[in-house]
mmCIF file of C-alpha atoms in Angstrom:
data_model
loop_
_atom_site.group_PDB
_atom_site.id
_atom_site.type_symbol
_atom_site.label_atom_id
_atom_site.label_comp_id
_atom_site.label_asym_id
_atom_site.label_seq_id
_atom_site.Cartn_x
_atom_site.Cartn_y
_atom_site.Cartn_z
ATOM 1 C CA UNK N 1 3.289 -8.523 24.030
ATOM 2 C CA UNK N 2 2.140 -5.403 22.234
ATOM 3 C CA UNK N 3 -0.058 -2.914 24.039
ATOM 4 C CA UNK N 4 -3.755 -3.238 23.356
ATOM 5 C CA UNK N 5 -5.273 -0.509 21.179
ATOM 6 C CA UNK N 6 -7.150 2.388 22.744
ATOM 7 C CA UNK N 7 -10.855 2.087 23.345
ATOM 8 C CA UNK N 8 -12.649 2.586 20.030
ATOM 9 C CA UNK N 9 -15.821 4.679 19.965
ATOM 10 C CA UNK N 10 -18.808 2.479 19.222
ATOM 11 C CA UNK N 11 -22.359 2.792 18.095
ATOM 12 C CA UNK N 12 -25.425 0.609 18.379
ATOM 13 C CA UNK N 13 -25.714 -1.976 15.643
ATOM 14 C CA UNK N 14 -28.797 -3.963 14.544
ATOM 15 C CA UNK N 15 -28.694 -7.372 16.218
ATOM 16 C CA UNK N 16 -30.149 -9.148 13.194
ATOM 17 C CA UNK N 17 -27.092 -8.104 11.164
ATOM 18 C CA UNK N 18 -24.349 -9.485 13.373
ATOM 19 C CA UNK N 19 -23.552 -12.083 10.704
ATOM 20 C CA UNK N 20 -21.544 -9.249 9.132
ATOM 21 C CA UNK N 21 -18.973 -9.848 11.870
ATOM 22 C CA UNK N 22 -19.438 -13.431 13.018
ATOM 23 C CA UNK N 23 -20.289 -15.432 9.907
ATOM 24 C CA UNK N 24 -16.680 -15.069 8.645
ATOM 25 C CA UNK N 25 -15.662 -17.221 11.631
ATOM 26 C CA UNK N 26 -13.219 -15.067 13.641
ATOM 27 C CA UNK N 27 -11.772 -16.046 16.963
ATOM 28 C CA UNK N 28 -13.750 -14.193 19.653
ATOM 29 C CA UNK N 29 -13.345 -13.340 23.308
ATOM 30 C CA UNK N 30 -16.205 -14.345 25.583
ATOM 31 C CA UNK N 31 -16.579 -12.297 28.751
ATOM 32 C CA UNK N 32 -18.747 -13.376 31.646
ATOM 33 C CA UNK N 33 -19.574 -12.582 35.262
ATOM 34 C CA UNK N 34 -21.343 -14.359 38.075
ATOM 35 C CA UNK N 35 -21.574 -13.135 41.652
ATOM 36 C CA UNK N 36 -18.125 -11.659 42.361
ATOM 37 C CA UNK N 37 -16.267 -13.486 39.603
ATOM 38 C CA UNK N 38 -15.584 -12.390 36.062
ATOM 39 C CA UNK N 39 -13.582 -13.918 33.275
ATOM 40 C CA UNK N 40 -12.613 -13.854 29.597
ATOM 41 C CA UNK N 41 -12.026 -16.853 27.349
ATOM 42 C CA UNK N 42 -11.142 -17.320 23.695
ATOM 43 C CA UNK N 43 -13.573 -19.176 21.477
ATOM 44 C CA UNK N 44 -13.359 -20.404 17.907
ATOM 45 C CA UNK N 45 -16.247 -22.866 17.708
ATOM 46 C CA UNK N 46 -19.347 -20.798 16.987
ATOM 47 C CA UNK N 47 -21.942 -20.265 14.289
ATOM 48 C CA UNK N 48 -24.737 -17.884 13.437
ATOM 49 C CA UNK N 49 -28.052 -19.771 13.671
ATOM 50 C CA UNK N 50 -30.838 -17.279 12.928
ATOM 51 C CA UNK N 51 -31.410 -13.632 11.985
ATOM 52 C CA UNK N 52 -34.464 -12.875 14.133
ATOM 53 C CA UNK N 53 -34.272 -13.662 16.916
ATOM 54 C CA UNK N 54 -30.524 -13.172 16.511
ATOM 55 C CA UNK N 55 -29.199 -16.603 17.512
ATOM 56 C CA UNK N 56 -25.643 -17.848 17.930
ATOM 57 C CA UNK N 57 -24.551 -21.356 18.794
ATOM 58 C CA UNK N 58 -21.182 -22.095 20.377
ATOM 59 C CA UNK N 59 -19.156 -24.707 22.211
ATOM 60 C CA UNK N 60 -17.856 -23.784 25.664
ATOM 61 C CA UNK N 61 -16.045 -26.808 27.031
ATOM 62 C CA UNK N 62 -16.797 -27.821 30.587
ATOM 63 C CA UNK N 63 -13.149 -27.510 31.599
ATOM 64 C CA UNK N 64 -13.157 -23.741 31.115
ATOM 65 C CA UNK N 65 -13.458 -21.553 34.191
ATOM 66 C CA UNK N 66 -16.023 -19.546 32.194
ATOM 67 C CA UNK N 67 -18.325 -22.533 31.736
ATOM 68 C CA UNK N 68 -19.947 -22.300 35.164
ATOM 69 C CA UNK N 69 -20.035 -18.482 35.144
ATOM 70 C CA UNK N 70 -21.976 -18.560 31.890
ATOM 71 C CA UNK N 71 -24.148 -21.550 32.706
ATOM 72 C CA UNK N 72 -25.206 -20.032 36.028
ATOM 73 C CA UNK N 73 -25.616 -16.400 34.922
ATOM 74 C CA UNK N 74 -27.123 -17.499 31.575
ATOM 75 C CA UNK N 75 -25.383 -14.514 29.990
ATOM 76 C CA UNK N 76 -22.149 -13.507 28.318
ATOM 77 C CA UNK N 77 -20.665 -10.965 25.925
ATOM 78 C CA UNK N 78 -19.063 -12.082 22.672
ATOM 79 C CA UNK N 79 -16.307 -9.610 21.815
ATOM 80 C CA UNK N 80 -14.606 -9.337 18.428
ATOM 81 C CA UNK N 81 -10.849 -8.736 18.633
ATOM 82 C CA UNK N 82 -8.843 -7.496 15.672
ATOM 83 C CA UNK N 83 -5.338 -8.627 14.728
ATOM 84 C CA UNK N 84 -3.787 -5.942 16.943
ATOM 85 C CA UNK N 85 -5.054 -7.949 19.925
ATOM 86 C CA UNK N 86 -3.620 -11.303 18.854
ATOM 87 C CA UNK N 87 -1.130 -11.489 21.712
ATOM 88 C CA UNK N 88 -3.907 -10.858 24.223
ATOM 89 C CA UNK N 89 -6.082 -13.463 22.490
ATOM 90 C CA UNK N 90 -3.328 -16.073 22.770
ATOM 91 C CA UNK N 91 -2.517 -15.122 26.347
ATOM 92 C CA UNK N 92 -6.171 -15.316 27.401
ATOM 93 C CA UNK N 93 -6.482 -18.744 25.823
ATOM 94 C CA UNK N 94 -3.440 -20.051 27.646
ATOM 95 C CA UNK N 95 -4.147 -19.248 31.273
ATOM 96 C CA UNK N 96 -7.066 -19.941 33.575
ATOM 97 C CA UNK N 97 -9.502 -17.501 35.126
ATOM 98 C CA UNK N 98 -9.363 -19.700 38.205
ATOM 99 C CA UNK N 99 -5.852 -18.296 38.793
ATOM 100 C CA UNK N 100 -5.771 -14.784 37.359
ATOM 101 C CA UNK N 101 -8.050 -11.849 36.614
ATOM 102 C CA UNK N 102 -7.598 -11.690 32.859
ATOM 103 C CA UNK N 103 -8.763 -8.086 32.501
ATOM 104 C CA UNK N 104 -5.929 -7.037 34.812
ATOM 105 C CA UNK N 105 -3.353 -9.457 33.478
ATOM 106 C CA UNK N 106 -3.840 -8.356 29.873
ATOM 107 C CA UNK N 107 -4.569 -4.680 30.405
ATOM 108 C CA UNK N 108 -8.095 -4.890 29.055
ATOM 109 C CA UNK N 109 -10.952 -2.600 30.050
ATOM 110 C CA UNK N 110 -14.220 -3.993 31.391
ATOM 111 C CA UNK N 111 -17.106 -1.715 30.439
ATOM 112 C CA UNK N 112 -20.680 -2.078 31.642
ATOM 113 C CA UNK N 113 -23.067 -3.760 29.235
ATOM 114 C CA UNK N 114 -26.578 -2.425 28.592
ATOM 115 C CA UNK N 115 -28.612 -5.607 28.910
ATOM 116 C CA UNK N 116 -26.473 -8.203 30.688
ATOM 117 C CA UNK N 117 -24.315 -8.403 33.788
ATOM 118 C CA UNK N 118 -21.174 -9.554 31.970
ATOM 119 C CA UNK N 119 -18.700 -6.788 31.055
ATOM 120 C CA UNK N 120 -17.808 -5.703 27.529
ATOM 121 C CA UNK N 121 -14.120 -5.899 26.552
ATOM 122 C CA UNK N 122 -13.637 -2.241 25.648
ATOM 123 C CA UNK N 123 -10.660 -2.704 23.317
ATOM 124 C CA UNK N 124 -12.515 -5.057 20.960
ATOM 125 C CA UNK N 125 -13.967 -3.861 17.654
ATOM 126 C CA UNK N 126 -17.456 -5.123 18.484
ATOM 127 C CA UNK N 127 -19.351 -6.423 21.497
ATOM 128 C CA UNK N 128 -22.432 -8.630 21.318
ATOM 129 C CA UNK N 129 -24.446 -8.967 24.517
ATOM 130 C CA UNK N 130 -25.941 -12.439 24.785
ATOM 131 C CA UNK N 131 -28.579 -14.173 26.835
ATOM 132 C CA UNK N 132 -28.990 -17.954 26.923
ATOM 133 C CA UNK N 133 -31.810 -18.897 24.560
ATOM 134 C CA UNK N 134 -31.667 -22.697 24.673
ATOM 135 C CA UNK N 135 -29.509 -24.781 26.969
ATOM 136 C CA UNK N 136 -30.772 -28.215 25.979
ATOM 137 C CA UNK N 137 -27.531 -29.265 24.274
ATOM 138 C CA UNK N 138 -25.195 -28.056 27.019
ATOM 139 C CA UNK N 139 -25.247 -31.389 28.812
ATOM 140 C CA UNK N 140 -24.500 -33.544 25.788
ATOM 141 C CA UNK N 141 -22.284 -31.281 23.653
ATOM 142 C CA UNK N 142 -21.339 -28.226 25.741
ATOM 143 C CA UNK N 143 -23.347 -26.392 23.068
ATOM 144 C CA UNK N 144 -24.942 -23.097 24.105
ATOM 145 C CA UNK N 145 -27.533 -21.304 21.965
ATOM 146 C CA UNK N 146 -27.528 -17.575 22.746
ATOM 147 C CA UNK N 147 -29.713 -14.714 21.635
ATOM 148 C CA UNK N 148 -27.811 -11.510 20.886
ATOM 149 C CA UNK N 149 -29.853 -8.838 22.655
ATOM 150 C CA UNK N 150 -27.624 -5.803 22.065
ATOM 151 C CA UNK N 151 -24.744 -5.063 19.689
ATOM 152 C CA UNK N 152 -22.044 -2.376 19.782
ATOM 153 C CA UNK N 153 -19.667 -1.853 16.842
ATOM 154 C CA UNK N 154 -16.726 0.525 16.407
ATOM 155 C CA UNK N 155 -17.219 3.280 13.835
ATOM 156 C CA UNK N 156 -13.820 2.635 12.250
ATOM 157 C CA UNK N 157 -12.111 0.884 10.574
ATOM 158 C CA UNK N 158 -14.807 -0.143 8.141
ATOM 159 C CA UNK N 159 -13.080 -3.443 7.342
ATOM 160 C CA UNK N 160 -11.202 -4.566 10.449
ATOM 161 C CA UNK N 161 -8.654 -7.354 10.166
ATOM 162 C CA UNK N 162 -9.790 -10.365 12.144
ATOM 163 C CA UNK N 163 -7.977 -13.551 13.138
ATOM 164 C CA UNK N 164 -9.260 -17.045 12.466
ATOM 165 C CA UNK N 165 -7.844 -19.958 14.405
ATOM 166 C CA UNK N 166 -6.563 -23.046 12.579
ATOM 167 C CA UNK N 167 -5.373 -25.034 15.598
ATOM 168 C CA UNK N 168 -1.704 -25.813 16.245
ATOM 169 C CA UNK N 169 -1.027 -22.222 17.342
ATOM 170 C CA UNK N 170 -1.716 -20.826 13.871
ATOM 171 C CA UNK N 171 -4.154 -18.131 12.788
ATOM 172 C CA UNK N 172 -5.331 -16.956 9.397
ATOM 173 C CA UNK N 173 -5.748 -13.218 8.997
ATOM 174 C CA UNK N 174 -8.756 -11.947 7.055
ATOM 175 C CA UNK N 175 -9.169 -8.355 6.054
ATOM 176 C CA UNK N 176 -9.370 -7.840 2.323
ATOM 177 C CA UNK N 177 -13.028 -7.585 1.362
ATOM 178 C CA UNK N 178 -14.260 -8.394 -2.121
ATOM 179 C CA UNK N 179 -17.782 -7.715 -3.279
ATOM 180 C CA UNK N 180 -19.827 -9.930 -5.550
ATOM 181 C CA UNK N 181 -23.112 -8.077 -4.943
ATOM 182 C CA UNK N 182 -23.833 -7.991 -8.648
ATOM 183 C CA UNK N 183 -23.924 -11.808 -8.682
ATOM 184 C CA UNK N 184 -26.608 -12.046 -5.986
ATOM 185 C CA UNK N 185 -30.335 -12.229 -6.303
ATOM 186 C CA UNK N 186 -31.621 -9.210 -4.428
ATOM 187 C CA UNK N 187 -33.641 -11.308 -1.988
ATOM 188 C CA UNK N 188 -30.478 -13.160 -0.983
ATOM 189 C CA UNK N 189 -28.477 -10.083 -0.015
ATOM 190 C CA UNK G 1 -17.075 -16.204 -14.589
ATOM 191 C CA UNK G 2 -13.558 -17.565 -14.417
ATOM 192 C CA UNK G 3 -12.918 -21.216 -15.190
ATOM 193 C CA UNK G 4 -12.695 -23.480 -12.173
ATOM 194 C CA UNK G 5 -9.202 -24.750 -11.327
ATOM 195 C CA UNK G 6 -8.117 -28.227 -12.383
ATOM 196 C CA UNK G 7 -8.712 -31.127 -10.041
ATOM 197 C CA UNK G 8 -6.085 -31.037 -7.299
ATOM 198 C CA UNK G 9 -4.496 -34.303 -6.178
ATOM 199 C CA UNK G 10 -5.607 -35.134 -2.647
ATOM 200 C CA UNK G 11 -4.592 -37.374 0.177
ATOM 201 C CA UNK G 12 -6.386 -38.784 3.176
ATOM 202 C CA UNK G 13 -6.455 -36.476 6.162
ATOM 203 C CA UNK G 14 -7.186 -37.330 9.821
ATOM 204 C CA UNK G 15 -10.835 -36.554 10.551
ATOM 205 C CA UNK G 16 -10.084 -35.310 14.071
ATOM 206 C CA UNK G 17 -7.963 -32.499 12.601
ATOM 207 C CA UNK G 18 -10.493 -30.953 10.247
ATOM 208 C CA UNK G 19 -10.604 -27.861 12.486
ATOM 209 C CA UNK G 20 -7.463 -26.851 10.552
ATOM 210 C CA UNK G 21 -9.769 -26.057 7.640
ATOM 211 C CA UNK G 22 -13.204 -25.369 9.108
ATOM 212 C CA UNK G 23 -12.584 -23.531 12.392
ATOM 213 C CA UNK G 24 -11.480 -20.398 10.466
ATOM 214 C CA UNK G 25 -15.073 -20.164 9.232
ATOM 215 C CA UNK G 26 -14.846 -20.339 5.423
ATOM 216 C CA UNK G 27 -17.814 -20.507 3.126
ATOM 217 C CA UNK G 28 -18.241 -24.124 2.064
ATOM 218 C CA UNK G 29 -20.070 -26.039 -0.639
ATOM 219 C CA UNK G 30 -22.336 -28.840 0.539
ATOM 220 C CA UNK G 31 -22.947 -31.625 -1.961
ATOM 221 C CA UNK G 32 -25.682 -34.194 -1.555
ATOM 222 C CA UNK G 33 -27.515 -36.957 -3.361
ATOM 223 C CA UNK G 34 -30.719 -38.886 -2.849
ATOM 224 C CA UNK G 35 -32.208 -41.407 -5.246
ATOM 225 C CA UNK G 36 -31.614 -39.866 -8.688
ATOM 226 C CA UNK G 37 -31.122 -36.282 -7.523
ATOM 227 C CA UNK G 38 -27.915 -34.488 -6.588
ATOM 228 C CA UNK G 39 -27.209 -30.925 -5.632
ATOM 229 C CA UNK G 40 -24.692 -28.406 -4.309
ATOM 230 C CA UNK G 41 -25.409 -25.505 -1.966
ATOM 231 C CA UNK G 42 -23.286 -22.816 -0.329
ATOM 232 C CA UNK G 43 -23.154 -22.673 3.446
ATOM 233 C CA UNK G 44 -21.662 -20.175 5.864
ATOM 234 C CA UNK G 45 -23.336 -21.122 9.144
ATOM 235 C CA UNK G 46 -21.316 -23.985 10.573
ATOM 236 C CA UNK G 47 -19.093 -24.801 13.523
ATOM 237 C CA UNK G 48 -16.740 -27.501 14.690
ATOM 238 C CA UNK G 49 -18.282 -29.219 17.730
ATOM 239 C CA UNK G 50 -15.923 -32.034 18.767
ATOM 240 C CA UNK G 51 -12.582 -33.624 17.841
ATOM 241 C CA UNK G 52 -13.466 -37.309 18.334
ATOM 242 C CA UNK G 53 -15.928 -38.207 17.067
ATOM 243 C CA UNK G 54 -15.296 -35.431 14.545
ATOM 244 C CA UNK G 55 -18.511 -33.422 14.799
ATOM 245 C CA UNK G 56 -19.728 -30.419 12.818
ATOM 246 C CA UNK G 57 -22.914 -28.465 13.366
ATOM 247 C CA UNK G 58 -24.537 -26.437 10.611
ATOM 248 C CA UNK G 59 -27.709 -24.703 9.553
ATOM 249 C CA UNK G 60 -29.349 -25.874 6.332
ATOM 250 C CA UNK G 61 -32.519 -23.856 5.885
ATOM 251 C CA UNK G 62 -35.668 -25.735 4.953
ATOM 252 C CA UNK G 63 -36.129 -23.645 1.820
ATOM 253 C CA UNK G 64 -33.031 -25.115 0.190
ATOM 254 C CA UNK G 65 -33.483 -27.862 -2.385
ATOM 255 C CA UNK G 66 -30.636 -29.678 -0.588
ATOM 256 C CA UNK G 67 -32.533 -29.809 2.694
ATOM 257 C CA UNK G 68 -34.649 -32.840 1.815
ATOM 258 C CA UNK G 69 -31.819 -34.604 -0.035
ATOM 259 C CA UNK G 70 -29.671 -34.380 3.084
ATOM 260 C CA UNK G 71 -32.427 -35.062 5.586
ATOM 261 C CA UNK G 72 -33.523 -38.178 3.731
ATOM 262 C CA UNK G 73 -30.095 -39.555 2.790
ATOM 263 C CA UNK G 74 -28.637 -38.514 6.193
ATOM 264 C CA UNK G 75 -25.367 -37.770 4.389
ATOM 265 C CA UNK G 76 -23.513 -34.980 2.621
ATOM 266 C CA UNK G 77 -20.038 -33.834 1.669
ATOM 267 C CA UNK G 78 -18.683 -30.526 2.919
ATOM 268 C CA UNK G 79 -16.295 -29.158 0.306
ATOM 269 C CA UNK G 80 -13.816 -26.333 0.871
ATOM 270 C CA UNK G 81 -13.538 -23.915 -2.071
ATOM 271 C CA UNK G 82 -10.638 -21.502 -2.415
ATOM 272 C CA UNK G 83 -10.853 -17.933 -3.681
ATOM 273 C CA UNK G 84 -10.357 -19.094 -7.288
ATOM 274 C CA UNK G 85 -13.842 -20.626 -7.052
ATOM 275 C CA UNK G 86 -15.612 -17.517 -5.760
ATOM 276 C CA UNK G 87 -17.682 -17.028 -8.898
ATOM 277 C CA UNK G 88 -18.890 -20.609 -8.734
ATOM 278 C CA UNK G 89 -19.646 -20.194 -5.016
ATOM 279 C CA UNK G 90 -21.785 -17.132 -5.716
ATOM 280 C CA UNK G 91 -23.488 -18.739 -8.677
ATOM 281 C CA UNK G 92 -24.318 -21.877 -6.710
ATOM 282 C CA UNK G 93 -25.812 -19.778 -3.917
ATOM 283 C CA UNK G 94 -28.013 -17.857 -6.308
ATOM 284 C CA UNK G 95 -29.860 -20.547 -8.212
ATOM 285 C CA UNK G 96 -31.898 -23.549 -7.160
ATOM 286 C CA UNK G 97 -31.121 -27.225 -7.578
ATOM 287 C CA UNK G 98 -34.812 -27.662 -8.275
ATOM 288 C CA UNK G 99 -34.198 -25.980 -11.639
ATOM 289 C CA UNK G 100 -30.630 -26.778 -12.680
ATOM 290 C CA UNK G 101 -27.953 -29.416 -12.217
ATOM 291 C CA UNK G 102 -25.313 -27.292 -10.540
ATOM 292 C CA UNK G 103 -22.386 -29.586 -11.366
ATOM 293 C CA UNK G 104 -23.166 -29.117 -15.070
ATOM 294 C CA UNK G 105 -24.091 -25.455 -14.847
ATOM 295 C CA UNK G 106 -20.848 -24.507 -13.101
ATOM 296 C CA UNK G 107 -18.480 -26.977 -14.744
ATOM 297 C CA UNK G 108 -17.709 -28.818 -11.531
ATOM 298 C CA UNK G 109 -16.667 -32.453 -11.313
ATOM 299 C CA UNK G 110 -18.596 -34.915 -9.138
ATOM 300 C CA UNK G 111 -16.248 -37.597 -7.833
ATOM 301 C CA UNK G 112 -17.319 -40.681 -5.904
ATOM 302 C CA UNK G 113 -16.926 -40.497 -2.145
ATOM 303 C CA UNK G 114 -15.483 -43.366 -0.125
ATOM 304 C CA UNK G 115 -18.042 -43.605 2.667
ATOM 305 C CA UNK G 116 -21.171 -41.754 1.571
ATOM 306 C CA UNK G 117 -23.422 -41.618 -1.475
ATOM 307 C CA UNK G 118 -23.059 -37.858 -2.007
ATOM 308 C CA UNK G 119 -20.410 -36.824 -4.557
ATOM 309 C CA UNK G 120 -17.239 -34.877 -3.768
ATOM 310 C CA UNK G 121 -16.747 -31.566 -5.603
ATOM 311 C CA UNK G 122 -13.447 -32.409 -7.258
ATOM 312 C CA UNK G 123 -12.235 -28.837 -7.768
ATOM 313 C CA UNK G 124 -12.378 -27.968 -4.047
ATOM 314 C CA UNK G 125 -9.255 -27.939 -1.883
ATOM 315 C CA UNK G 126 -10.724 -30.369 0.648
ATOM 316 C CA UNK G 127 -13.721 -32.690 0.923
ATOM 317 C CA UNK G 128 -15.197 -33.891 4.179
ATOM 318 C CA UNK G 129 -17.597 -36.825 3.959
ATOM 319 C CA UNK G 130 -20.331 -36.497 6.567
ATOM 320 C CA UNK G 131 -22.986 -38.722 8.081
ATOM 321 C CA UNK G 132 -25.828 -37.358 10.204
ATOM 322 C CA UNK G 133 -24.926 -37.839 13.868
ATOM 323 C CA UNK G 134 -27.817 -36.089 15.605
ATOM 324 C CA UNK G 135 -30.924 -34.692 13.950
ATOM 325 C CA UNK G 136 -32.784 -33.590 17.068
ATOM 326 C CA UNK G 137 -32.424 -29.869 16.330
ATOM 327 C CA UNK G 138 -33.389 -30.061 12.660
ATOM 328 C CA UNK G 139 -37.061 -29.486 13.362
ATOM 329 C CA UNK G 140 -36.632 -26.465 15.610
ATOM 330 C CA UNK G 141 -33.538 -24.772 14.166
ATOM 331 C CA UNK G 142 -32.689 -26.502 10.859
ATOM 332 C CA UNK G 143 -29.519 -27.465 12.741
ATOM 333 C CA UNK G 144 -27.759 -30.640 11.603
ATOM 334 C CA UNK G 145 -24.994 -32.297 13.618
ATOM 335 C CA UNK G 146 -22.759 -34.352 11.326
ATOM 336 C CA UNK G 147 -19.881 -36.710 11.948
ATOM 337 C CA UNK G 148 -17.024 -36.372 9.480
ATOM 338 C CA UNK G 149 -16.234 -39.955 8.538
ATOM 339 C CA UNK G 150 -13.591 -39.381 5.850
ATOM 340 C CA UNK G 151 -11.468 -36.394 4.839
ATOM 341 C CA UNK G 152 -9.545 -35.653 1.644
ATOM 342 C CA UNK G 153 -7.199 -32.649 1.397
ATOM 343 C CA UNK G 154 -5.163 -31.319 -1.532
ATOM 344 C CA UNK G 155 -1.390 -31.626 -1.181
ATOM 345 C CA UNK G 156 -0.830 -28.049 -2.284
ATOM 346 C CA UNK G 157 -1.000 -25.167 -1.653
ATOM 347 C CA UNK G 158 -0.116 -25.462 2.018
ATOM 348 C CA UNK G 159 -2.012 -22.309 2.927
ATOM 349 C CA UNK G 160 -4.958 -21.968 0.542
ATOM 350 C CA UNK G 161 -6.835 -18.671 0.389
ATOM 351 C CA UNK G 162 -10.380 -19.162 1.579
ATOM 352 C CA UNK G 163 -13.414 -16.870 1.412
ATOM 353 C CA UNK G 164 -15.546 -15.937 4.393
ATOM 354 C CA UNK G 165 -19.014 -14.551 3.835
ATOM 355 C CA UNK G 166 -20.069 -11.303 5.505
ATOM 356 C CA UNK G 167 -23.575 -11.042 4.075
ATOM 357 C CA UNK G 168 -24.606 -8.305 1.641
ATOM 358 C CA UNK G 169 -22.696 -9.936 -1.214
ATOM 359 C CA UNK G 170 -19.317 -9.349 0.450
ATOM 360 C CA UNK G 171 -16.591 -11.815 1.315
ATOM 361 C CA UNK G 172 -13.438 -11.526 3.366
ATOM 362 C CA UNK G 173 -10.398 -13.315 2.006
ATOM 363 C CA UNK G 174 -8.138 -15.136 4.452
ATOM 364 C CA UNK G 175 -4.813 -16.567 3.486
ATOM 365 C CA UNK G 176 -1.920 -15.092 5.402
ATOM 366 C CA UNK G 177 -1.069 -17.426 8.262
ATOM 367 C CA UNK G 178 0.704 -16.240 11.380
ATOM 368 C CA UNK G 179 1.991 -18.572 14.048
ATOM 369 C CA UNK G 180 1.882 -17.957 17.773
ATOM 370 C CA UNK G 181 2.869 -21.505 18.718
ATOM 371 C CA UNK G 182 5.423 -20.212 21.192
ATOM 372 C CA UNK G 183 2.625 -18.566 23.171
ATOM 373 C CA UNK G 184 0.654 -21.788 23.625
ATOM 374 C CA UNK G 185 0.737 -24.313 26.410
ATOM 375 C CA UNK G 186 1.742 -27.555 24.722
ATOM 376 C CA UNK G 187 -1.456 -29.332 25.805
ATOM 377 C CA UNK G 188 -3.516 -26.652 24.049
ATOM 378 C CA UNK G 189 -1.885 -27.041 20.635
#
């Protein structure tokens, strides 16, 4: 396993623009805390739902150790790893927080969040602090609707390479950015 | 605008494995039909929700011409375009089906679906026929939960390049696939 990158310097980012990072569908790390427990899980099933308030929907299966931490604390942080963290992403997704402290196991740095009790994963390119907005579909679908209440994004690189899970142990890497701004109606940008 | 690719030959694909194509978060084209109207829209806000039944959640904003076609017919097809179709994707997202027939305007081929009334977009790499599974969140969030009832996937290429919308007229391209199968617990593959 390669060493995680150093902690990137970050700046505040407008919460209504987080689609810039999440709409492309990357695998993310979800960090949580409740009472004396904390955990990190990988997540690939998520979608942007609204600009303002900044809403995200995601599936957190009941079998995950994080499920109860998030359901009870009603908070989490969604962290965006880049391709340099792929080994940590895979490792985190293949062990249980009931058995290990994943920050320690994977050499990741918990940093205090501004608005929620869950820690940020310092090594990630971006961190989105979330508060539960609507829990009505948790019982039927394990579907959580969060509001992003604070966003932190690394200053560089401008176009980080992210990883996108396909199932079966395979990831697509996205990084090359192409612009088609000239083809858009201005109100749609 | 470049010409769309020819119609790829497709085969049936197991509906419980559509995460292989949609979990990475590509922009998709949603085709629909109701009475004598048909339409295509672009969509970037979607997530896999369950393997079996094969569920997808997505936001279709009320302002879209497709909204009523899909709400009333309770069906649609989610089509996966590759990077060769990016100009059509942008064009489709920047005009209204209330004014133009987008199949004609963009030279795309409507093909009959097996299970639903909406047409497949023939030029796309994959087509997922969907039936509305749960409409309870349409009123509050414009959030549709569909069941994929039939899937068609092109035989080649094995790893198509897909486009992932970032907002602001910019897309990420994903194509390179890296495997970390050896790092997965077998029950998680």
